[in-house]
Structures are given as structure tokens and as C-alpha cells.
Amino acid sequence: MTKLRLSAIPDDRPVKITVELPAAVFRDLQAYAAILAHTAGEAAPPDPTKLVAPMLHRFMATDKGFGKAKRAAPLSRDI
């Protein structure tokens, strides 16, 4: 049997989820999108829902406690 350097290719397909946000959080998300568009010199703000994934990614990537716990005891991806 041939031993390859690559193992299984991870499933990188997006996963669709539905969340309910408090109205105040959604308004802040809209404001964030508007400010982002203004600072980037864009005419129209991006769809606020498109900001959720990058925000969550950034939050988890910079949470030191989460990173430390994740490295110490990786959880199963099949949760």
C-alpha cells in the first residue's frame, strides 16, 4: 500500500445555520457594516449577515483561553 503525505481532504463546504439575534445586536451589526463600507470607501455597506462568520472566526482566533483549551484537549469534530 502506498503511503501518501496527504491524508483525507477536510470538508470545507460552508454550513448554513440560522440564529436569532436581539434587535440591538442586529442594529449594531448594520452599523458596523455601514462604518466598514465608509472606511473602505465603498458606496453601499455589505450585507450585515456576511460579517457574522468573519467576526466569529476573529473572535475565536483571538480568544486565548479557547485556543489553550482547544490545544490541550481537542474535541471530536463529529459533535
PDB file of N, CA and C in Angstrom:
ATOM      1  N   MET A   1       0.844  -1.173   0.000  1.00  0.00           N
ATOM      2  CA  MET A   1       0.000   0.000   0.000  1.00  0.00           C
ATOM      3  C   MET A   1       0.894   1.243   0.000  1.00  0.00           C
ATOM      4  N   THR A   2       0.552   2.210  -0.812  1.00  0.00           N
ATOM      5  CA  THR A   2       1.328   3.440  -0.934  1.00  0.00           C
ATOM      6  C   THR A   2       1.023   4.376   0.226  1.00  0.00           C
ATOM      7  N   LYS A   3       2.077   4.932   0.802  1.00  0.00           N
ATOM      8  CA  LYS A   3       1.893   5.892   1.888  1.00  0.00           C
ATOM      9  C   LYS A   3       2.042   7.298   1.303  1.00  0.00           C
ATOM     10  N   LEU A   4       0.994   8.075   1.386  1.00  0.00           N
ATOM     11  CA  LEU A   4       0.996   9.427   0.856  1.00  0.00           C
ATOM     12  C   LEU A   4       1.200  10.443   1.968  1.00  0.00           C
ATOM     13  N   ARG A   5       1.712  11.594   1.621  1.00  0.00           N
ATOM     14  CA  ARG A   5       1.917  12.659   2.611  1.00  0.00           C
ATOM     15  C   ARG A   5       0.597  13.296   3.040  1.00  0.00           C
ATOM     16  N   LEU A   6      -0.369  13.326   2.135  1.00  0.00           N
ATOM     17  CA  LEU A   6      -1.662  13.902   2.466  1.00  0.00           C
ATOM     18  C   LEU A   6      -2.583  12.843   3.031  1.00  0.00           C
ATOM     19  N   SER A   7      -3.373  13.249   3.975  1.00  0.00           N
ATOM     20  CA  SER A   7      -4.416  12.356   4.487  1.00  0.00           C
ATOM     21  C   SER A   7      -5.727  12.798   3.847  1.00  0.00           C
ATOM     22  N   ALA A   8      -6.821  12.473   4.450  1.00  0.00           N
ATOM     23  CA  ALA A   8      -8.127  12.841   3.905  1.00  0.00           C
ATOM     24  C   ALA A   8      -8.239  14.358   3.773  1.00  0.00           C
ATOM     25  N   ILE A   9      -8.863  14.796   2.713  1.00  0.00           N
ATOM     26  CA  ILE A   9      -9.092  16.227   2.487  1.00  0.00           C
ATOM     27  C   ILE A   9     -10.266  16.652   3.372  1.00  0.00           C
ATOM     28  N   PRO A  10     -10.069  17.692   4.190  1.00  0.00           N
ATOM     29  CA  PRO A  10     -11.168  18.123   5.072  1.00  0.00           C
ATOM     30  C   PRO A  10     -12.354  18.663   4.279  1.00  0.00           C
ATOM     31  N   ASP A  11     -13.507  18.508   4.839  1.00  0.00           N
ATOM     32  CA  ASP A  11     -14.739  19.009   4.222  1.00  0.00           C
ATOM     33  C   ASP A  11     -14.835  20.509   4.513  1.00  0.00           C
ATOM     34  N   ASP A  12     -14.592  21.328   3.504  1.00  0.00           N
ATOM     35  CA  ASP A  12     -14.603  22.781   3.687  1.00  0.00           C
ATOM     36  C   ASP A  12     -15.866  23.435   3.153  1.00  0.00           C
ATOM     37  N   ARG A  13     -16.883  22.645   2.900  1.00  0.00           N
ATOM     38  CA  ARG A  13     -18.132  23.230   2.420  1.00  0.00           C
ATOM     39  C   ARG A  13     -18.752  24.081   3.523  1.00  0.00           C
ATOM     40  N   PRO A  14     -19.314  25.235   3.169  1.00  0.00           N
ATOM     41  CA  PRO A  14     -19.981  26.057   4.184  1.00  0.00           C
ATOM     42  C   PRO A  14     -21.168  25.322   4.791  1.00  0.00           C
ATOM     43  N   VAL A  15     -21.435  25.630   6.029  1.00  0.00           N
ATOM     44  CA  VAL A  15     -22.574  25.061   6.743  1.00  0.00           C
ATOM     45  C   VAL A  15     -23.533  26.193   7.036  1.00  0.00           C
ATOM     46  N   LYS A  16     -24.775  26.024   6.642  1.00  0.00           N
ATOM     47  CA  LYS A  16     -25.771  27.067   6.860  1.00  0.00           C
ATOM     48  C   LYS A  16     -26.417  26.861   8.224  1.00  0.00           C
ATOM     49  N   ILE A  17     -26.456  27.937   8.999  1.00  0.00           N
ATOM     50  CA  ILE A  17     -27.127  27.898  10.295  1.00  0.00           C
ATOM     51  C   ILE A  17     -28.083  29.084  10.373  1.00  0.00           C
ATOM     52  N   THR A  18     -29.037  28.975  11.247  1.00  0.00           N
ATOM     53  CA  THR A  18     -29.979  30.066  11.480  1.00  0.00           C
ATOM     54  C   THR A  18     -29.848  30.481  12.938  1.00  0.00           C
ATOM     55  N   VAL A  19     -29.716  31.766  13.163  1.00  0.00           N
ATOM     56  CA  VAL A  19     -29.615  32.279  14.533  1.00  0.00           C
ATOM     57  C   VAL A  19     -30.610  33.415  14.717  1.00  0.00           C
ATOM     58  N   GLU A  20     -31.032  33.597  15.935  1.00  0.00           N
ATOM     59  CA  GLU A  20     -31.863  34.744  16.287  1.00  0.00           C
ATOM     60  C   GLU A  20     -30.999  35.706  17.077  1.00  0.00           C
ATOM     61  N   LEU A  21     -30.979  36.948  16.642  1.00  0.00           N
ATOM     62  CA  LEU A  21     -30.205  37.978  17.325  1.00  0.00           C
ATOM     63  C   LEU A  21     -31.149  38.971  17.970  1.00  0.00           C
ATOM     64  N   PRO A  22     -30.784  39.486  19.122  1.00  0.00           N
ATOM     65  CA  PRO A  22     -31.559  40.583  19.681  1.00  0.00           C
ATOM     66  C   PRO A  22     -31.527  41.757  18.695  1.00  0.00           C
ATOM     67  N   ALA A  23     -32.594  42.524  18.653  1.00  0.00           N
ATOM     68  CA  ALA A  23     -32.694  43.648  17.710  1.00  0.00           C
ATOM     69  C   ALA A  23     -31.512  44.611  17.862  1.00  0.00           C
ATOM     70  N   ALA A  24     -31.093  44.857  19.089  1.00  0.00           N
ATOM     71  CA  ALA A  24     -29.982  45.786  19.315  1.00  0.00           C
ATOM     72  C   ALA A  24     -28.687  45.253  18.705  1.00  0.00           C
ATOM     73  N   VAL A  25     -28.472  43.952  18.782  1.00  0.00           N
ATOM     74  CA  VAL A  25     -27.269  43.358  18.194  1.00  0.00           C
ATOM     75  C   VAL A  25     -27.324  43.476  16.673  1.00  0.00           C
ATOM     76  N   PHE A  26     -28.488  43.233  16.087  1.00  0.00           N
ATOM     77  CA  PHE A  26     -28.606  43.354  14.639  1.00  0.00           C
ATOM     78  C   PHE A  26     -28.397  44.794  14.183  1.00  0.00           C
ATOM     79  N   ARG A  27     -28.931  45.750  14.938  1.00  0.00           N
ATOM     80  CA  ARG A  27     -28.712  47.164  14.588  1.00  0.00           C
ATOM     81  C   ARG A  27     -27.223  47.509  14.652  1.00  0.00           C
ATOM     82  N   ASP A  28     -26.543  46.990  15.660  1.00  0.00           N
ATOM     83  CA  ASP A  28     -25.100  47.217  15.755  1.00  0.00           C
ATOM     84  C   ASP A  28     -24.361  46.556  14.589  1.00  0.00           C
ATOM     85  N   LEU A  29     -24.814  45.401  14.166  1.00  0.00           N
ATOM     86  CA  LEU A  29     -24.220  44.719  13.023  1.00  0.00           C
ATOM     87  C   LEU A  29     -24.410  45.552  11.749  1.00  0.00           C
ATOM     88  N   GLN A  30     -25.592  46.130  11.592  1.00  0.00           N
ATOM     89  CA  GLN A  30     -25.853  47.017  10.451  1.00  0.00           C
ATOM     90  C   GLN A  30     -24.954  48.251  10.514  1.00  0.00           C
ATOM     91  N   ALA A  31     -24.807  48.821  11.700  1.00  0.00           N
ATOM     92  CA  ALA A  31     -23.957  49.995  11.868  1.00  0.00           C
ATOM     93  C   ALA A  31     -22.503  49.646  11.561  1.00  0.00           C
ATOM     94  N   TYR A  32     -22.070  48.467  12.008  1.00  0.00           N
ATOM     95  CA  TYR A  32     -20.700  48.019  11.747  1.00  0.00           C
ATOM     96  C   TYR A  32     -20.473  47.911  10.245  1.00  0.00           C
ATOM     97  N   ALA A  33     -21.454  47.332   9.525  1.00  0.00           N
ATOM     98  CA  ALA A  33     -21.345  47.189   8.072  1.00  0.00           C
ATOM     99  C   ALA A  33     -21.253  48.554   7.402  1.00  0.00           C
ATOM    100  N   ALA A  34     -22.046  49.501   7.869  1.00  0.00           N
ATOM    101  CA  ALA A  34     -22.025  50.848   7.299  1.00  0.00           C
ATOM    102  C   ALA A  34     -20.683  51.531   7.546  1.00  0.00           C
ATOM    103  N   ILE A  35     -20.161  51.404   8.749  1.00  0.00           N
ATOM    104  CA  ILE A  35     -18.863  52.008   9.080  1.00  0.00           C
ATOM    105  C   ILE A  35     -17.755  51.345   8.276  1.00  0.00           C
ATOM    106  N   LEU A  36     -17.820  50.036   8.132  1.00  0.00           N
ATOM    107  CA  LEU A  36     -16.838  49.299   7.342  1.00  0.00           C
ATOM    108  C   LEU A  36     -16.846  49.789   5.890  1.00  0.00           C
ATOM    109  N   ALA A  37     -18.026  49.965   5.318  1.00  0.00           N
ATOM    110  CA  ALA A  37     -18.136  50.442   3.940  1.00  0.00           C
ATOM    111  C   ALA A  37     -17.579  51.862   3.817  1.00  0.00           C
ATOM    112  N   HIS A  38     -17.895  52.700   4.791  1.00  0.00           N
ATOM    113  CA  HIS A  38     -17.423  54.089   4.767  1.00  0.00           C
ATOM    114  C   HIS A  38     -15.900  54.145   4.826  1.00  0.00           C
ATOM    115  N   THR A  39     -15.302  53.392   5.726  1.00  0.00           N
ATOM    116  CA  THR A  39     -13.843  53.419   5.872  1.00  0.00           C
ATOM    117  C   THR A  39     -13.145  52.798   4.665  1.00  0.00           C
ATOM    118  N   ALA A  40     -13.818  51.881   3.965  1.00  0.00           N
ATOM    119  CA  ALA A  40     -13.240  51.255   2.775  1.00  0.00           C
ATOM    120  C   ALA A  40     -13.540  52.061   1.516  1.00  0.00           C
ATOM    121  N   GLY A  41     -14.328  53.143   1.649  1.00  0.00           N
ATOM    122  CA  GLY A  41     -14.664  53.979   0.507  1.00  0.00           C
ATOM    123  C   GLY A  41     -15.690  53.351  -0.423  1.00  0.00           C
ATOM    124  N   GLU A  42     -16.468  52.422   0.097  1.00  0.00           N
ATOM    125  CA  GLU A  42     -17.490  51.770  -0.718  1.00  0.00           C
ATOM    126  C   GLU A  42     -18.798  52.545  -0.614  1.00  0.00           C
ATOM    127  N   ALA A  43     -19.581  52.509  -1.688  1.00  0.00           N
ATOM    128  CA  ALA A  43     -20.836  53.254  -1.719  1.00  0.00           C
ATOM    129  C   ALA A  43     -21.912  52.608  -0.858  1.00  0.00           C
ATOM    130  N   ALA A  44     -22.006  51.290  -0.928  1.00  0.00           N
ATOM    131  CA  ALA A  44     -23.056  50.583  -0.186  1.00  0.00           C
ATOM    132  C   ALA A  44     -22.429  49.635   0.826  1.00  0.00           C
ATOM    133  N   PRO A  45     -23.026  49.561   2.015  1.00  0.00           N
ATOM    134  CA  PRO A  45     -22.491  48.630   3.013  1.00  0.00           C
ATOM    135  C   PRO A  45     -22.734  47.183   2.597  1.00  0.00           C
ATOM    136  N   PRO A  46     -21.868  46.274   3.054  1.00  0.00           N
ATOM    137  CA  PRO A  46     -22.092  44.863   2.754  1.00  0.00           C
ATOM    138  C   PRO A  46     -23.306  44.343   3.523  1.00  0.00           C
ATOM    139  N   ASP A  47     -23.811  43.227   3.070  1.00  0.00           N
ATOM    140  CA  ASP A  47     -24.915  42.570   3.773  1.00  0.00           C
ATOM    141  C   ASP A  47     -24.417  42.245   5.185  1.00  0.00           C
ATOM    142  N   PRO A  48     -25.080  42.753   6.223  1.00  0.00           N
ATOM    143  CA  PRO A  48     -24.609  42.523   7.594  1.00  0.00           C
ATOM    144  C   PRO A  48     -24.441  41.041   7.939  1.00  0.00           C
ATOM    145  N   THR A  49     -25.252  40.180   7.330  1.00  0.00           N
ATOM    146  CA  THR A  49     -25.141  38.753   7.644  1.00  0.00           C
ATOM    147  C   THR A  49     -23.817  38.175   7.156  1.00  0.00           C
ATOM    148  N   LYS A  50     -23.192  38.814   6.171  1.00  0.00           N
ATOM    149  CA  LYS A  50     -21.892  38.348   5.662  1.00  0.00           C
ATOM    150  C   LYS A  50     -20.761  38.642   6.649  1.00  0.00           C
ATOM    151  N   LEU A  51     -21.018  39.469   7.648  1.00  0.00           N
ATOM    152  CA  LEU A  51     -19.991  39.826   8.626  1.00  0.00           C
ATOM    153  C   LEU A  51     -19.915  38.834   9.782  1.00  0.00           C
ATOM    154  N   VAL A  52     -20.962  38.051   9.985  1.00  0.00           N
ATOM    155  CA  VAL A  52     -21.036  37.182  11.158  1.00  0.00           C
ATOM    156  C   VAL A  52     -19.910  36.151  11.169  1.00  0.00           C
ATOM    157  N   ALA A  53     -19.706  35.443  10.063  1.00  0.00           N
ATOM    158  CA  ALA A  53     -18.666  34.400  10.029  1.00  0.00           C
ATOM    159  C   ALA A  53     -17.267  34.969  10.276  1.00  0.00           C
ATOM    160  N   PRO A  54     -16.854  36.059   9.582  1.00  0.00           N
ATOM    161  CA  PRO A  54     -15.523  36.593   9.871  1.00  0.00           C
ATOM    162  C   PRO A  54     -15.383  37.109  11.300  1.00  0.00           C
ATOM    163  N   MET A  55     -16.471  37.656  11.854  1.00  0.00           N
ATOM    164  CA  MET A  55     -16.416  38.135  13.237  1.00  0.00           C
ATOM    165  C   MET A  55     -16.241  36.970  14.214  1.00  0.00           C
ATOM    166  N   LEU A  56     -16.999  35.911  14.001  1.00  0.00           N
ATOM    167  CA  LEU A  56     -16.854  34.734  14.871  1.00  0.00           C
ATOM    168  C   LEU A  56     -15.469  34.124  14.735  1.00  0.00           C
ATOM    169  N   HIS A  57     -14.988  34.041  13.504  1.00  0.00           N
ATOM    170  CA  HIS A  57     -13.654  33.487  13.269  1.00  0.00           C
ATOM    171  C   HIS A  57     -12.598  34.303  14.012  1.00  0.00           C
ATOM    172  N   ARG A  58     -12.681  35.613  13.874  1.00  0.00           N
ATOM    173  CA  ARG A  58     -11.714  36.505  14.527  1.00  0.00           C
ATOM    174  C   ARG A  58     -11.812  36.397  16.049  1.00  0.00           C
ATOM    175  N   PHE A  59     -13.036  36.344  16.558  1.00  0.00           N
ATOM    176  CA  PHE A  59     -13.243  36.233  17.998  1.00  0.00           C
ATOM    177  C   PHE A  59     -12.590  34.966  18.545  1.00  0.00           C
ATOM    178  N   MET A  60     -12.865  33.836  17.902  1.00  0.00           N
ATOM    179  CA  MET A  60     -12.309  32.568  18.392  1.00  0.00           C
ATOM    180  C   MET A  60     -10.802  32.499  18.195  1.00  0.00           C
ATOM    181  N   ALA A  61     -10.295  33.087  17.106  1.00  0.00           N
ATOM    182  CA  ALA A  61      -8.857  33.067  16.843  1.00  0.00           C
ATOM    183  C   ALA A  61      -8.078  33.892  17.861  1.00  0.00           C
ATOM    184  N   THR A  62      -8.713  34.903  18.430  1.00  0.00           N
ATOM    185  CA  THR A  62      -8.009  35.772  19.379  1.00  0.00           C
ATOM    186  C   THR A  62      -8.359  35.483  20.837  1.00  0.00           C
ATOM    187  N   ASP A  63      -9.219  34.499  21.091  1.00  0.00           N
ATOM    188  CA  ASP A  63      -9.580  34.133  22.458  1.00  0.00           C
ATOM    189  C   ASP A  63      -8.515  33.176  22.998  1.00  0.00           C
ATOM    190  N   LYS A  64      -7.628  33.694  23.830  1.00  0.00           N
ATOM    191  CA  LYS A  64      -6.506  32.894  24.328  1.00  0.00           C
ATOM    192  C   LYS A  64      -6.963  31.692  25.135  1.00  0.00           C
ATOM    193  N   GLY A  65      -7.990  31.862  25.936  1.00  0.00           N
ATOM    194  CA  GLY A  65      -8.497  30.749  26.743  1.00  0.00           C
ATOM    195  C   GLY A  65      -9.038  29.629  25.871  1.00  0.00           C
ATOM    196  N   PHE A  66      -9.753  29.987  24.818  1.00  0.00           N
ATOM    197  CA  PHE A  66     -10.292  28.989  23.892  1.00  0.00           C
ATOM    198  C   PHE A  66      -9.161  28.258  23.179  1.00  0.00           C
ATOM    199  N   GLY A  67      -8.177  29.002  22.701  1.00  0.00           N
ATOM    200  CA  GLY A  67      -7.046  28.390  21.997  1.00  0.00           C
ATOM    201  C   GLY A  67      -6.283  27.428  22.877  1.00  0.00           C
ATOM    202  N   LYS A  68      -6.065  27.827  24.109  1.00  0.00           N
ATOM    203  CA  LYS A  68      -5.324  26.973  25.048  1.00  0.00           C
ATOM    204  C   LYS A  68      -6.118  25.699  25.346  1.00  0.00           C
ATOM    205  N   ALA A  69      -7.413  25.837  25.594  1.00  0.00           N
ATOM    206  CA  ALA A  69      -8.244  24.666  25.879  1.00  0.00           C
ATOM    207  C   ALA A  69      -8.350  23.754  24.660  1.00  0.00           C
ATOM    208  N   LYS A  70      -8.416  24.344  23.482  1.00  0.00           N
ATOM    209  CA  LYS A  70      -8.528  23.562  22.242  1.00  0.00           C
ATOM    210  C   LYS A  70      -7.257  22.750  21.999  1.00  0.00           C
ATOM    211  N   ARG A  71      -6.111  23.344  22.274  1.00  0.00           N
ATOM    212  CA  ARG A  71      -4.843  22.622  22.102  1.00  0.00           C
ATOM    213  C   ARG A  71      -4.667  21.549  23.160  1.00  0.00           C
ATOM    214  N   ALA A  72      -5.132  21.807  24.368  1.00  0.00           N
ATOM    215  CA  ALA A  72      -4.947  20.863  25.472  1.00  0.00           C
ATOM    216  C   ALA A  72      -5.785  19.606  25.307  1.00  0.00           C
ATOM    217  N   ALA A  73      -7.006  19.749  24.874  1.00  0.00           N
ATOM    218  CA  ALA A  73      -7.919  18.588  24.741  1.00  0.00           C
ATOM    219  C   ALA A  73      -8.800  18.797  23.538  1.00  0.00           C
ATOM    220  N   PRO A  74      -8.269  18.514  22.337  1.00  0.00           N
ATOM    221  CA  PRO A  74      -9.103  18.717  21.145  1.00  0.00           C
ATOM    222  C   PRO A  74     -10.375  17.878  21.207  1.00  0.00           C
ATOM    223  N   LEU A  75     -11.483  18.503  20.893  1.00  0.00           N
ATOM    224  CA  LEU A  75     -12.765  17.824  20.899  1.00  0.00           C
ATOM    225  C   LEU A  75     -12.993  17.135  19.571  1.00  0.00           C
ATOM    226  N   SER A  76     -13.846  16.178  19.570  1.00  0.00           N
ATOM    227  CA  SER A  76     -14.213  15.488  18.329  1.00  0.00           C
ATOM    228  C   SER A  76     -14.902  16.466  17.398  1.00  0.00           C
ATOM    229  N   ARG A  77     -14.616  16.393  16.125  1.00  0.00           N
ATOM    230  CA  ARG A  77     -15.258  17.248  15.117  1.00  0.00           C
ATOM    231  C   ARG A  77     -16.649  16.728  14.780  1.00  0.00           C
ATOM    232  N   ASP A  78     -17.009  15.566  15.297  1.00  0.00           N
ATOM    233  CA  ASP A  78     -18.296  14.957  14.968  1.00  0.00           C
ATOM    234  C   ASP A  78     -19.377  15.269  15.981  1.00  0.00           C
ATOM    235  N   ILE A  79     -19.290  16.415  16.624  1.00  0.00           N
ATOM    236  CA  ILE A  79     -20.273  16.769  17.642  1.00  0.00           C
ATOM    237  C   ILE A  79     -21.576  17.142  16.999  1.00  0.00           C
TER     238      ILE A  79
END
